[in-house]
Tab-separated table of C-alpha atoms in Angstrom:
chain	number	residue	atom	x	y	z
A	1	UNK	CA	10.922	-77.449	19.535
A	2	UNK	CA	13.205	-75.120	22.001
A	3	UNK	CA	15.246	-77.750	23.463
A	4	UNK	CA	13.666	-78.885	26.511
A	5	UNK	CA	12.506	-75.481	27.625
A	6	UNK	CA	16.634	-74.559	28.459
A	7	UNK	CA	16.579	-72.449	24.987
A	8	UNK	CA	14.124	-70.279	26.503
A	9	UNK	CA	15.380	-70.403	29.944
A	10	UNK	CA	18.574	-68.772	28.788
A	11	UNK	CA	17.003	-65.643	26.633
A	12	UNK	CA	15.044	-64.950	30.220
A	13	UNK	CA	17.805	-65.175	32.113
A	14	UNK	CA	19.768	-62.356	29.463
A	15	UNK	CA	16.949	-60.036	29.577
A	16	UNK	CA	16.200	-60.362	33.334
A	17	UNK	CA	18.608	-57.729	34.234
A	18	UNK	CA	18.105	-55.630	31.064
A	19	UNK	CA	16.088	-52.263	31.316
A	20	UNK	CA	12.274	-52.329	30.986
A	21	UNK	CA	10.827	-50.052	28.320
A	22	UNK	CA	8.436	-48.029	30.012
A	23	UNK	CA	4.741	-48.430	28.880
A	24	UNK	CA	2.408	-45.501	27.147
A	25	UNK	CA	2.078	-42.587	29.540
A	26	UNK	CA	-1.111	-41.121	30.129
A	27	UNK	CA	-2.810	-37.719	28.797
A	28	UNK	CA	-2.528	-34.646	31.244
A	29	UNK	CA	-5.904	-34.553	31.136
A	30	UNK	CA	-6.113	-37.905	32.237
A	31	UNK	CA	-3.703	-37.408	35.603
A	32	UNK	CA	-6.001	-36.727	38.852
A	33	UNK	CA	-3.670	-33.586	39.923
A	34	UNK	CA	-5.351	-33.352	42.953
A	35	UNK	CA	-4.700	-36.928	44.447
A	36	UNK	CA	-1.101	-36.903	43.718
A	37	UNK	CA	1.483	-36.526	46.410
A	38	UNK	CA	3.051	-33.011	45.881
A	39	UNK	CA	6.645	-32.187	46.649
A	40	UNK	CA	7.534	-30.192	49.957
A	41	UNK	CA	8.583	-26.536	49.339
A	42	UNK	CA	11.552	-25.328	51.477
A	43	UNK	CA	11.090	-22.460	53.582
A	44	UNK	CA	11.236	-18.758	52.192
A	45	UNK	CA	14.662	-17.762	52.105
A	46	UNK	CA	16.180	-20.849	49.910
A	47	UNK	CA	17.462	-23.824	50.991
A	48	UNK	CA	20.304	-24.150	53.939
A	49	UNK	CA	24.044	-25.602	52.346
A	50	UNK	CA	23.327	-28.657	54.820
A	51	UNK	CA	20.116	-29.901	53.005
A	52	UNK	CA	20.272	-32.694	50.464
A	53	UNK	CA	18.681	-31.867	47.298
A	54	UNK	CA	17.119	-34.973	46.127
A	55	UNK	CA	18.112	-36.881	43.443
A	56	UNK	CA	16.263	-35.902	40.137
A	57	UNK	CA	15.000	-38.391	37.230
A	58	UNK	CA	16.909	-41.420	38.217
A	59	UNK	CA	15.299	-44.296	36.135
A	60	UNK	CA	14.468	-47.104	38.302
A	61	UNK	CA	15.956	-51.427	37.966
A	62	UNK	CA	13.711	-54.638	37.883
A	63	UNK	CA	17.909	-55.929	39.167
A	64	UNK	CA	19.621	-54.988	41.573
A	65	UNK	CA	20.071	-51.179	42.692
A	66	UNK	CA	23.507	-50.074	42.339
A	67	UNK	CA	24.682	-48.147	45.253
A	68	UNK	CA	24.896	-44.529	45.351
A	69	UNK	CA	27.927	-42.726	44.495
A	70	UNK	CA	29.208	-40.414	46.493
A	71	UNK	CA	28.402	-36.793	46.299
A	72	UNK	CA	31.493	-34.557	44.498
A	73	UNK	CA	30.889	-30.895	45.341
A	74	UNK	CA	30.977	-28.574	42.109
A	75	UNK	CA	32.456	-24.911	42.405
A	76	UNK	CA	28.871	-23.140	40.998
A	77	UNK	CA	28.907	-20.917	37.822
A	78	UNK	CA	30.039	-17.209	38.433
A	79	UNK	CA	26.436	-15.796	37.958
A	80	UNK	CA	25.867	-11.912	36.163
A	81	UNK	CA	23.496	-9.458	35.944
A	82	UNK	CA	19.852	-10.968	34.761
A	83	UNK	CA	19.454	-7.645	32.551
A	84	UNK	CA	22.686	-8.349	30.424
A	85	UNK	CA	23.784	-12.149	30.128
A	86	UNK	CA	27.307	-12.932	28.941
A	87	UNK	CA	27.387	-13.878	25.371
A	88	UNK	CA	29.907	-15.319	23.200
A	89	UNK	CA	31.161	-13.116	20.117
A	90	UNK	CA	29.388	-15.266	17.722
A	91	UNK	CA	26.020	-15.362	19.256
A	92	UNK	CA	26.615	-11.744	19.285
A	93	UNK	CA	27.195	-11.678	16.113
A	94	UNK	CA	24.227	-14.221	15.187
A	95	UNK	CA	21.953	-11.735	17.221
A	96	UNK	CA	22.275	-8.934	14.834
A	97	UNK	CA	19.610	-9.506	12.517
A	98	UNK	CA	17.002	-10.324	15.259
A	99	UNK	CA	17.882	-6.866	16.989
A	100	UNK	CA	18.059	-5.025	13.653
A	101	UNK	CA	14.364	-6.392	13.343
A	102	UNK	CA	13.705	-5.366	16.773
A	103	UNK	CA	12.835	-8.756	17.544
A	104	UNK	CA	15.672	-9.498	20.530
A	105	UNK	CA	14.621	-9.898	24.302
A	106	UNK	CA	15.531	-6.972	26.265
A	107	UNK	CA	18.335	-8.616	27.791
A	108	UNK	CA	19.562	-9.625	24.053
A	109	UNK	CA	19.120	-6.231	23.197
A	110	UNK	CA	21.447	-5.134	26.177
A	111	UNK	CA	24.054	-7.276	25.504
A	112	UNK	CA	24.642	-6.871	21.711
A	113	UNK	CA	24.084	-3.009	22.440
A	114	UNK	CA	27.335	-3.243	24.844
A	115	UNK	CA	28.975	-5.564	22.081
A	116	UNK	CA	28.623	-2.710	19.718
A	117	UNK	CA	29.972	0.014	21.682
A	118	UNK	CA	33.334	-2.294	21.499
A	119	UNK	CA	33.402	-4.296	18.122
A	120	UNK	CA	33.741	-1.661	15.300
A	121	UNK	CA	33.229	-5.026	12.566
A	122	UNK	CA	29.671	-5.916	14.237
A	123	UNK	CA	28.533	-1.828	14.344
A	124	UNK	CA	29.212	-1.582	11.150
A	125	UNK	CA	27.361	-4.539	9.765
A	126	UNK	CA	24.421	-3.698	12.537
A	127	UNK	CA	24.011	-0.326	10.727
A	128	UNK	CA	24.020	-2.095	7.306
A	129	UNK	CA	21.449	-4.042	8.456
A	130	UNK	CA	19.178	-1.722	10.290
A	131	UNK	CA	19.501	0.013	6.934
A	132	UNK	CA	18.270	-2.554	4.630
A	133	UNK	CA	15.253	-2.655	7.048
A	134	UNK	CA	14.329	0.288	6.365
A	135	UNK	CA	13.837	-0.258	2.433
A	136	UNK	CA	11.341	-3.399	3.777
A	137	UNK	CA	8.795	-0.831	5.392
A	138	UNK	CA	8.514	1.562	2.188
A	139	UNK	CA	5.031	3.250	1.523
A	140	UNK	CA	5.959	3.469	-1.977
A	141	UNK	CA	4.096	1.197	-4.838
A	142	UNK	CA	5.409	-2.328	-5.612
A	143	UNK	CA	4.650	-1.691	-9.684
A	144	UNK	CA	7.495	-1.213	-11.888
A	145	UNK	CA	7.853	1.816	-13.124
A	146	UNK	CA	7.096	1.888	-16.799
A	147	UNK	CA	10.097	3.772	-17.248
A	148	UNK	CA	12.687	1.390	-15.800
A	149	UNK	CA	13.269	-0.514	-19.121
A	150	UNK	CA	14.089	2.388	-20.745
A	151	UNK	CA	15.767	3.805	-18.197
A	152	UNK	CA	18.066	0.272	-17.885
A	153	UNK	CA	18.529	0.131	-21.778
A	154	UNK	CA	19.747	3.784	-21.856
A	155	UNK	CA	21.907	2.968	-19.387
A	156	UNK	CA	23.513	0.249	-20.929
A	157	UNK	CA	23.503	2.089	-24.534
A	158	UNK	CA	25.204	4.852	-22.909
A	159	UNK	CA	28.342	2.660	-21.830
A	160	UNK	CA	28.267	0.210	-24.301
A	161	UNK	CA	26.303	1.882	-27.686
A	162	UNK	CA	24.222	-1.059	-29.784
A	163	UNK	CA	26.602	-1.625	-33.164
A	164	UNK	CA	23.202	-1.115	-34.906
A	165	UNK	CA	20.937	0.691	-32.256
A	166	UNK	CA	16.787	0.221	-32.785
A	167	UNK	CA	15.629	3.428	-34.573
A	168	UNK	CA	14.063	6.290	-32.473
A	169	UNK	CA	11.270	6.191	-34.498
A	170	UNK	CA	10.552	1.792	-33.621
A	171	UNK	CA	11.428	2.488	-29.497
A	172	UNK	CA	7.903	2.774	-28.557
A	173	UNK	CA	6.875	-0.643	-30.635
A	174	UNK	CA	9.885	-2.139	-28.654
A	175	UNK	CA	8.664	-0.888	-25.363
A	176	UNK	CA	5.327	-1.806	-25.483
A	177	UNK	CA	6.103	-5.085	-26.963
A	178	UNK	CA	7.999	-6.097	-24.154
A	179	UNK	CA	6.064	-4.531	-21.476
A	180	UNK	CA	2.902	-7.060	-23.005
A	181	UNK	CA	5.303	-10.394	-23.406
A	182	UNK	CA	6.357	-9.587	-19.322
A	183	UNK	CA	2.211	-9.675	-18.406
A	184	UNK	CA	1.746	-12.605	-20.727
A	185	UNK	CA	4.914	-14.397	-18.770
A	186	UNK	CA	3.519	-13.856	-15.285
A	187	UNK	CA	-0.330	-15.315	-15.912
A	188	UNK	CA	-1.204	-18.796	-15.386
A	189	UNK	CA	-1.900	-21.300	-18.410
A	190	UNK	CA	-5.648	-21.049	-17.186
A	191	UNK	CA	-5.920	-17.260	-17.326
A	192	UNK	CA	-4.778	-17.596	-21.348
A	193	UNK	CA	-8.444	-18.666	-21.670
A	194	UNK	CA	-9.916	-15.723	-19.441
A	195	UNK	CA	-12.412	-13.800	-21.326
A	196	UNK	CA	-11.455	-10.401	-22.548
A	197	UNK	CA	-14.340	-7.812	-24.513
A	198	UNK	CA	-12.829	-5.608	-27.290
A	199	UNK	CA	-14.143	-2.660	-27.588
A	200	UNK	CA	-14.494	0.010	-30.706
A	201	UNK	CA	-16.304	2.662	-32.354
A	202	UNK	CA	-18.844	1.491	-35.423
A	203	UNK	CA	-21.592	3.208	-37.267
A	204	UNK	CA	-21.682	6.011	-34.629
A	205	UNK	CA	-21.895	3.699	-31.855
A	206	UNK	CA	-19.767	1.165	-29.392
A	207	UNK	CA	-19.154	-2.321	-30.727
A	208	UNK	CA	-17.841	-4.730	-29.032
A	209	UNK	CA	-16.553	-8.537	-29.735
A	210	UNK	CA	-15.891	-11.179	-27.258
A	211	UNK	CA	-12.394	-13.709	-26.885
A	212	UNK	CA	-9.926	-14.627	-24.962
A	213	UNK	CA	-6.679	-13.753	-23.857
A	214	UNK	CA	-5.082	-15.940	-26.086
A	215	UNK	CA	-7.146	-14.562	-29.059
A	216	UNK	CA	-6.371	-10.897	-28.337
A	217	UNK	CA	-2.474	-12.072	-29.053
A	218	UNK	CA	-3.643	-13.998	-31.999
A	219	UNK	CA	-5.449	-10.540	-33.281
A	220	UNK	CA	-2.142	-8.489	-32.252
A	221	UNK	CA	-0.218	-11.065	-34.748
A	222	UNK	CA	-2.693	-11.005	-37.549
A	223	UNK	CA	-2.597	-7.468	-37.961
A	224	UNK	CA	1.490	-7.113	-37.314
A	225	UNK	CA	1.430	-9.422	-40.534
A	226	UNK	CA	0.517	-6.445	-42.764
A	227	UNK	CA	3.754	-4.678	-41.473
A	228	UNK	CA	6.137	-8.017	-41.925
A	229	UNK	CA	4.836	-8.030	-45.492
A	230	UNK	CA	5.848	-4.482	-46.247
A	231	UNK	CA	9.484	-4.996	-44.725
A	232	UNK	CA	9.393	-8.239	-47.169
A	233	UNK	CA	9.059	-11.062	-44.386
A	234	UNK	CA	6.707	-14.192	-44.689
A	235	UNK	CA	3.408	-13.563	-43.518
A	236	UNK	CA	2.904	-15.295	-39.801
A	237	UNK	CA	-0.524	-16.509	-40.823
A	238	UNK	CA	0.903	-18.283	-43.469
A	239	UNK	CA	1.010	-18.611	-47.439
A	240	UNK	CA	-2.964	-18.272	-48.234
A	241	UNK	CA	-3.782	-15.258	-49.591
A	242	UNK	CA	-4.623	-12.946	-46.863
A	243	UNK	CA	-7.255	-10.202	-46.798
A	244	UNK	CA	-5.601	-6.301	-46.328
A	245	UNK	CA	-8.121	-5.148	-43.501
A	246	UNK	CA	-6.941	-5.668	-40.083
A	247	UNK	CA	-10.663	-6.762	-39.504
A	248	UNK	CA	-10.904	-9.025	-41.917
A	249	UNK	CA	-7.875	-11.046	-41.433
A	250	UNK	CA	-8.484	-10.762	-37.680
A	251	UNK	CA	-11.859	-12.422	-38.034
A	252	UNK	CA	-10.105	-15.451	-40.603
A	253	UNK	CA	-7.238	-15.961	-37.920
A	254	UNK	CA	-9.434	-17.003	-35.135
A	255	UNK	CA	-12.027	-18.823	-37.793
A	256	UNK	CA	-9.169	-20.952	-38.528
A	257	UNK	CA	-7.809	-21.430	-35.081
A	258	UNK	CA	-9.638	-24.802	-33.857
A	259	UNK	CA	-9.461	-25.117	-30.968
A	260	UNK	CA	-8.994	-22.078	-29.835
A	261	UNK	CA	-5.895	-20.803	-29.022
A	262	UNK	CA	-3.605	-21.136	-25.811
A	263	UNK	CA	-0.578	-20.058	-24.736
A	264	UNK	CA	1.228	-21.853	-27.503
A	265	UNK	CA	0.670	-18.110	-29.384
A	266	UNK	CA	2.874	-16.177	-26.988
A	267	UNK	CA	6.009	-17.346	-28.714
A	268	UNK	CA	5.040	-16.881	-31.827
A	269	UNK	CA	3.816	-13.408	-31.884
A	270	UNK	CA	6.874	-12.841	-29.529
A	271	UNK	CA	9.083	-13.519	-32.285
A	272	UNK	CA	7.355	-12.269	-35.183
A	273	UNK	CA	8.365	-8.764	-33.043
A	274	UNK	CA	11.496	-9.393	-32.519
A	275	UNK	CA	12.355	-9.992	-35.975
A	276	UNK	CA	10.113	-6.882	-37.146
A	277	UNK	CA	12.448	-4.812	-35.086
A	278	UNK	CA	15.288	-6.500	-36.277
A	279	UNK	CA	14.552	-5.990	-39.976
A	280	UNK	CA	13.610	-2.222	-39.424
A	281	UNK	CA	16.841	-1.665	-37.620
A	282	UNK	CA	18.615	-3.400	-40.259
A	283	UNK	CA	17.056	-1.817	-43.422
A	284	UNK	CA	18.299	1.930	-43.480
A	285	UNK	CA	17.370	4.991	-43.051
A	286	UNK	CA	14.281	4.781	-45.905
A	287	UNK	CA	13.212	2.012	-44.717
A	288	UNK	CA	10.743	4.592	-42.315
A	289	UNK	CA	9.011	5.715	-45.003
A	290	UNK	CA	8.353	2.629	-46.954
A	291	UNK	CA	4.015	2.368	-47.061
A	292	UNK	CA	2.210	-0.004	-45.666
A	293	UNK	CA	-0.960	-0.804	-46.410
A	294	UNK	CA	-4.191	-1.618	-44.431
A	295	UNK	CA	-6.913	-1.764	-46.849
A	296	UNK	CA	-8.536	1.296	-47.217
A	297	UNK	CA	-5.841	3.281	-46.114
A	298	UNK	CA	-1.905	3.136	-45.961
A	299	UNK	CA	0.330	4.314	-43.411
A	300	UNK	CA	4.745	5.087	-43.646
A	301	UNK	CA	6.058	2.058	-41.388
A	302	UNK	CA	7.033	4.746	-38.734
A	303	UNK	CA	3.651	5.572	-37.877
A	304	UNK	CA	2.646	2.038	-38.419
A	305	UNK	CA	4.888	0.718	-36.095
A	306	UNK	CA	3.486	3.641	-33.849
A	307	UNK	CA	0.122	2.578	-34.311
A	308	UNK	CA	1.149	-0.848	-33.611
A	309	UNK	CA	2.733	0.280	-30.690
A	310	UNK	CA	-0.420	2.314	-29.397
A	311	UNK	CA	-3.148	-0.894	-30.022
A	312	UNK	CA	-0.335	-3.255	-28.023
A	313	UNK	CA	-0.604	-1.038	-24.898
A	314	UNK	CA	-4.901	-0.990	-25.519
A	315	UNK	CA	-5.076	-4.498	-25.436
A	316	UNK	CA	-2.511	-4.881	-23.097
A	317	UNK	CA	-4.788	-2.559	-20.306
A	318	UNK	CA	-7.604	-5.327	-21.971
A	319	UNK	CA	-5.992	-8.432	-21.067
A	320	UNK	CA	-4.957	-6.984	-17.743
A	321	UNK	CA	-8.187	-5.798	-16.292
A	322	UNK	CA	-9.033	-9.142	-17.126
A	323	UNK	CA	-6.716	-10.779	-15.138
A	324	UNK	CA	-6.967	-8.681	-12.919
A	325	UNK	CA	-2.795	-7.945	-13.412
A	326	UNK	CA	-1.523	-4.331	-12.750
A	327	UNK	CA	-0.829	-2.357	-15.851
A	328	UNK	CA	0.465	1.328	-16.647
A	329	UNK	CA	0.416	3.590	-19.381
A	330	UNK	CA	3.166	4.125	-21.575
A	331	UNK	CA	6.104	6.636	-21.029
A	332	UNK	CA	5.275	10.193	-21.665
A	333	UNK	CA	7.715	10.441	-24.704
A	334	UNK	CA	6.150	7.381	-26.284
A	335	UNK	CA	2.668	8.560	-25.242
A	336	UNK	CA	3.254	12.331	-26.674
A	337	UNK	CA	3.769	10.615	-30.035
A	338	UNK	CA	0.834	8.373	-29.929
A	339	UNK	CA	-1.180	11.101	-29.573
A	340	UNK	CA	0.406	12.985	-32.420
A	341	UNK	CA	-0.219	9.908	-34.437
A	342	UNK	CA	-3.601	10.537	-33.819
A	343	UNK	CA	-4.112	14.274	-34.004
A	344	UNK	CA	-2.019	14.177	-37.823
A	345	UNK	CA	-4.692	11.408	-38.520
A	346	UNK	CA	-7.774	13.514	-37.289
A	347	UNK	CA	-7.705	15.778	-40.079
A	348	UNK	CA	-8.588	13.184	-43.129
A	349	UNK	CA	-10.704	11.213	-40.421
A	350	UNK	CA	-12.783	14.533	-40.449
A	351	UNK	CA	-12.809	14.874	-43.741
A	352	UNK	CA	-14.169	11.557	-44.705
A	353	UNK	CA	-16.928	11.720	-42.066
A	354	UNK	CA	-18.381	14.587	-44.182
A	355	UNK	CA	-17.929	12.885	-47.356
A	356	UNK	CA	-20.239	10.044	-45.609
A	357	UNK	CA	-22.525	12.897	-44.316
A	358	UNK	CA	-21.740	12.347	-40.574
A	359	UNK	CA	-20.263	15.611	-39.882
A	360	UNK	CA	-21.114	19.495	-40.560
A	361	UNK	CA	-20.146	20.585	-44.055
A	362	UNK	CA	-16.907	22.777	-45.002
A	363	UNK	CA	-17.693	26.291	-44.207
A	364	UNK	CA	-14.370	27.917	-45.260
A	365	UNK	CA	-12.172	26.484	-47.569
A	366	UNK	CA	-8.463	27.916	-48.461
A	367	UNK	CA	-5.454	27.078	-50.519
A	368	UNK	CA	-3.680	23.714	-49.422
A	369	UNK	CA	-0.785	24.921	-47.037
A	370	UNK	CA	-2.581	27.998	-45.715
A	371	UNK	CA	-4.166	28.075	-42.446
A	372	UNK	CA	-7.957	27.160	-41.399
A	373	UNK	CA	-10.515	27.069	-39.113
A	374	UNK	CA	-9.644	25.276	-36.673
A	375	UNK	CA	-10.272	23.294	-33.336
A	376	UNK	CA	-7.274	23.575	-30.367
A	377	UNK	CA	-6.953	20.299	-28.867
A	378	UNK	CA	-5.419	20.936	-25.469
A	379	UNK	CA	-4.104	17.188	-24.207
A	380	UNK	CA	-3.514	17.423	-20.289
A	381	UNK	CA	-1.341	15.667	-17.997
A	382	UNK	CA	0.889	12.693	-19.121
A	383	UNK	CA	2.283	13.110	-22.433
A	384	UNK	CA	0.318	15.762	-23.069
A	385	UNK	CA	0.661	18.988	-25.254
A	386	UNK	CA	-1.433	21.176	-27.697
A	387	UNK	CA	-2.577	20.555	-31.356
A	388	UNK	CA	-4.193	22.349	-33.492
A	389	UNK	CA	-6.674	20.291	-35.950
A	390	UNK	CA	-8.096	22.119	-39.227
A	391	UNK	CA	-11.854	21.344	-39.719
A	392	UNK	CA	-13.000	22.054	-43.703
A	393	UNK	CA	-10.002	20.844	-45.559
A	394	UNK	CA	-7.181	18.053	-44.121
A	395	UNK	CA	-4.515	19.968	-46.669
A	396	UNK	CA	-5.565	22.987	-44.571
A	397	UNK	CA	-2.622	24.155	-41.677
A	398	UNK	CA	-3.962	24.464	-37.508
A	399	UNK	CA	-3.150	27.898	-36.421
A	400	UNK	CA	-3.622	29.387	-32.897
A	401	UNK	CA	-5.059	32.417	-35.055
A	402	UNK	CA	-7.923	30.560	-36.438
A	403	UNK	CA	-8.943	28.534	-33.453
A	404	UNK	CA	-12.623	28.768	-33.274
A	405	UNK	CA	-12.937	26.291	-30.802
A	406	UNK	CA	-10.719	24.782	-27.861
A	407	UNK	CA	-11.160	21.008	-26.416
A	408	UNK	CA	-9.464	19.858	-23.341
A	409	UNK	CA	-8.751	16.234	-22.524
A	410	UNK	CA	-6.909	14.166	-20.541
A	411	UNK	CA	-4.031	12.771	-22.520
A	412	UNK	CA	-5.011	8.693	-21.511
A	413	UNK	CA	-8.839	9.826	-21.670
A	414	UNK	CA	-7.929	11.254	-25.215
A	415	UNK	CA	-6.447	7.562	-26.068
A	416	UNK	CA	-9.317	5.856	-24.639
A	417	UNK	CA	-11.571	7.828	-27.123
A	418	UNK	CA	-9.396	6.832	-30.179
A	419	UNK	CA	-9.451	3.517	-28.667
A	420	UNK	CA	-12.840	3.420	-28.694
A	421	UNK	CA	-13.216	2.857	-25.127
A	422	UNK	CA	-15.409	5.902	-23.975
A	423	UNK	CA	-18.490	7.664	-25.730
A	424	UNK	CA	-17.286	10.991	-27.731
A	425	UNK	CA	-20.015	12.441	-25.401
A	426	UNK	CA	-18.627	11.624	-22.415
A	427	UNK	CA	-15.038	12.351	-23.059
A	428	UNK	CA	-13.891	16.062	-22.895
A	429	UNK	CA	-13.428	17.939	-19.754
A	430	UNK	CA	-13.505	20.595	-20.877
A	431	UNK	CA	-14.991	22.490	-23.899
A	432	UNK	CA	-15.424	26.338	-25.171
A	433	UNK	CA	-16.364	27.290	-28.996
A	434	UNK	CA	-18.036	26.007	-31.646
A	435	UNK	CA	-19.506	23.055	-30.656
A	436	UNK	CA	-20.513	21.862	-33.955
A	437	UNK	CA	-16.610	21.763	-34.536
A	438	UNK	CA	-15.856	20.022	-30.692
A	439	UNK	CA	-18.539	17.480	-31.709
A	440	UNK	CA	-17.015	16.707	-35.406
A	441	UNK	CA	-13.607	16.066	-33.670
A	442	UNK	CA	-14.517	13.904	-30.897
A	443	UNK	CA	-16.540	11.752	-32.507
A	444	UNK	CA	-13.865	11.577	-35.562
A	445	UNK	CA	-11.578	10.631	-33.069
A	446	UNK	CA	-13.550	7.438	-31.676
A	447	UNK	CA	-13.639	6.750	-35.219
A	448	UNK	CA	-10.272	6.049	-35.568
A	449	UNK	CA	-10.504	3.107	-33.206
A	450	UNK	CA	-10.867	-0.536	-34.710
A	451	UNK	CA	-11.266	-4.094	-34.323
């Protein structure tokens, strides 16, 4: 089949003088370092200019060895200083983020330290760089600020003004709004099922009610529904008849939701904001007055979208502890008037607590309009301020003059209690007076907090 045997004669006789390719070397640890024939060391002092240096790595032939060619002598390299090598401009120039890092050799940092005493270009970038280091080894928090959105939009409104700007009154709705949809953006699609426990005030105790991330936005969007049907909108639970309470149509939202709800909610809800602060931006002036209702009581859509505000950054602080996702309290200004909210609310809260028996009776009544007993609510610390909240009649005036009792809080402890997130008993720092009246306002002020 290969001719005779002269085929394979011939390929033998091509590859005969061809290079071998050497076989697997061994492992280190396989070499017997002590049986192997070791170089010989010249003499201390370096070697003489008459001594061959022999020849290094030559490869050797199966064929025949080629002779050797003759020596050439080569003038050796002008040699410098070990502490400062000679370095081209642009590896110089490469160098300088290394030695802004403090990263270089010494001898790199030598030699771009004598670069820079002569190339203005490279001193000036080194200082921009050793610069920017600096802002990578700040002791400062890595949170945002829960300013810096309204800091940025000011900033932008005050060179370019909106053609219709968001009412003062709707800001905080806005902010807090956003400040949720940015958590809900950064958690996984797994965390939307993370368990969250809602927490509220009931009966004159804590109740509490178990869901999910993903519900909690559901329950956010049930109860926004009440304000997109007073500004005229469809309602985003659909075209059933809906109950008014916020309870009530929480409870048929997630009843209806099978399976439960993911992610998928986010965009929804997202949008049913958007176009709530759209519509109140676009309505007027009386727009902020306009009622809407919540059952068994009815608020102006100013302090609805307030409250609305004010329960977005409660469940926000819910769905972030679970998550374990960092999460800050409003803006002072935005949490000053949540607190008002609830301080103008306190008064009628008080009021029917006695009609139900669960707080002291009237001992002083007066004309509507003129001042009344009263309790001073002292709010501490962020967004804090003073309040004074009349006890036996909510048509009664606070006045400094009839305090008979002063209450001092911490102004996110306060919202925690309206929240329904700490015990009235467990909630004041502070407390001088009557304390029939301090009890009758703390505990009407967990029972402001709902589902």
């Amino acid at each position: 089949m290969n001719g005779g045997g002269r085929e394979g004669d011939r390929r033998d006789d091509e590859v005969r003088g061809a290079r071998r390719i050497p076989g697997p070397r061994g492992a280190v640890d396989d070499l017997d370092l002590e049986a192997m024939e070791r170089p010989a060391l010249p003499p201390p002092g370096g070697s003489t200019p008459d001594e061959a240096v022999p020849e290094q790595g030559a490869p050797e032939s199966d064929g025949d060895v080629a002779p050797e060619a003759d020596a050439v002598d080569e003038p050796e390299p002008a040699m410098t200083s070990a502490a400062t090598p000679v370095l081209s401009h642009q590896v110089l120039k490469a160098l300088l983020g290394a030695w802004a890092l403090s990263a270089c050799s010494a001898e790199e940092t030598a030699a771009v330290e004598d670069h820079l005493t002569g190339c203005a270009p490279c001193a000036d970038e080194a200082l921009r760089l050793r610069d920017a280091v600096g802002l990578l080894h700040t002791d400062g928090s890595l949170d945002l600020d829960p300013t810096l959105r309204t800091r940025v939009m000011d900033g932008c409104l005050g060179r370019r003004p909106a053609r219709i700007p968001v009412p003062d009154w709707a800001t905080p709705y806005d902010a807090e709004t956003a400040r949720l949809d940015a958590l809900l953006r950064d958690i996984g699609d797994s965390e939307w099922h993370a368990p969250v426990r809602l927490q509220w005030f009931e009966d004159e105790r804590p109740a509490t009610r178990r869901t999910t991330v993903a519900g909690v936005i559901g329950h956010l969007m049930a109860v926004d529904g009440l304000v997109s049907a007073a500004l005229g909108l469809d309602d985003p639970l659909g075209r059933v008849e809906m109950p008014l309470s916020p309870a009530r149509r929480t409870e048929t939202y997630w009843a209806a939701t099978r399976p439960p709800a993911t992610r998928a909610v986010r965009e929804p809800w997202r949008d049913l904001t958007h176009e709530l602060i759209r519509t109140a931006s676009l309505a007027g002036r009386n727009v902020a007055e306009r009622s809407v209702s919540y059952g068994d009581f009815a608020l102006p859509l100013q302090d609805a979208l307030l409250d609305r505000a004010f329960e977005c950054w409660v469940h926000g602080t819910d769905i972030a502890e679970a998550v374990d996702y960092p999460y800050q309290p409003p803006s002072a200004a935005h949490l000053h008037r949540m607190i008002d909210l609830a301080a103008r609310l306190l008064p009628a809260a008080l009021a029917g607590r006695r009609s139900a028996g669960l707080a002291g009776p009237a001992k002083e009544l007066v004309t509507p309009g003129e001042p009344g007993r009263s309790v001073h609510l002292e709010v501490e610390g962020h967004g804090g301020g003073d309040w004074y909240i009349p006890l036996d009649s909510p048509a009664a005036v606070g006045s400094p003059r009839r305090a008979v009792a002063q209450v001092a809080l911490d102004g996110v402890e306060f919202c925690r209690l309206v929240a329904g997130r700490i015990p009235p008993v467990e909630a004041a720092a502070g407390q001088e007076g009557d304390r029939e009246a301090i009890r009758d306002v703390l505990f009407a002020s967990a029972s402001l907090s709902r589902l």
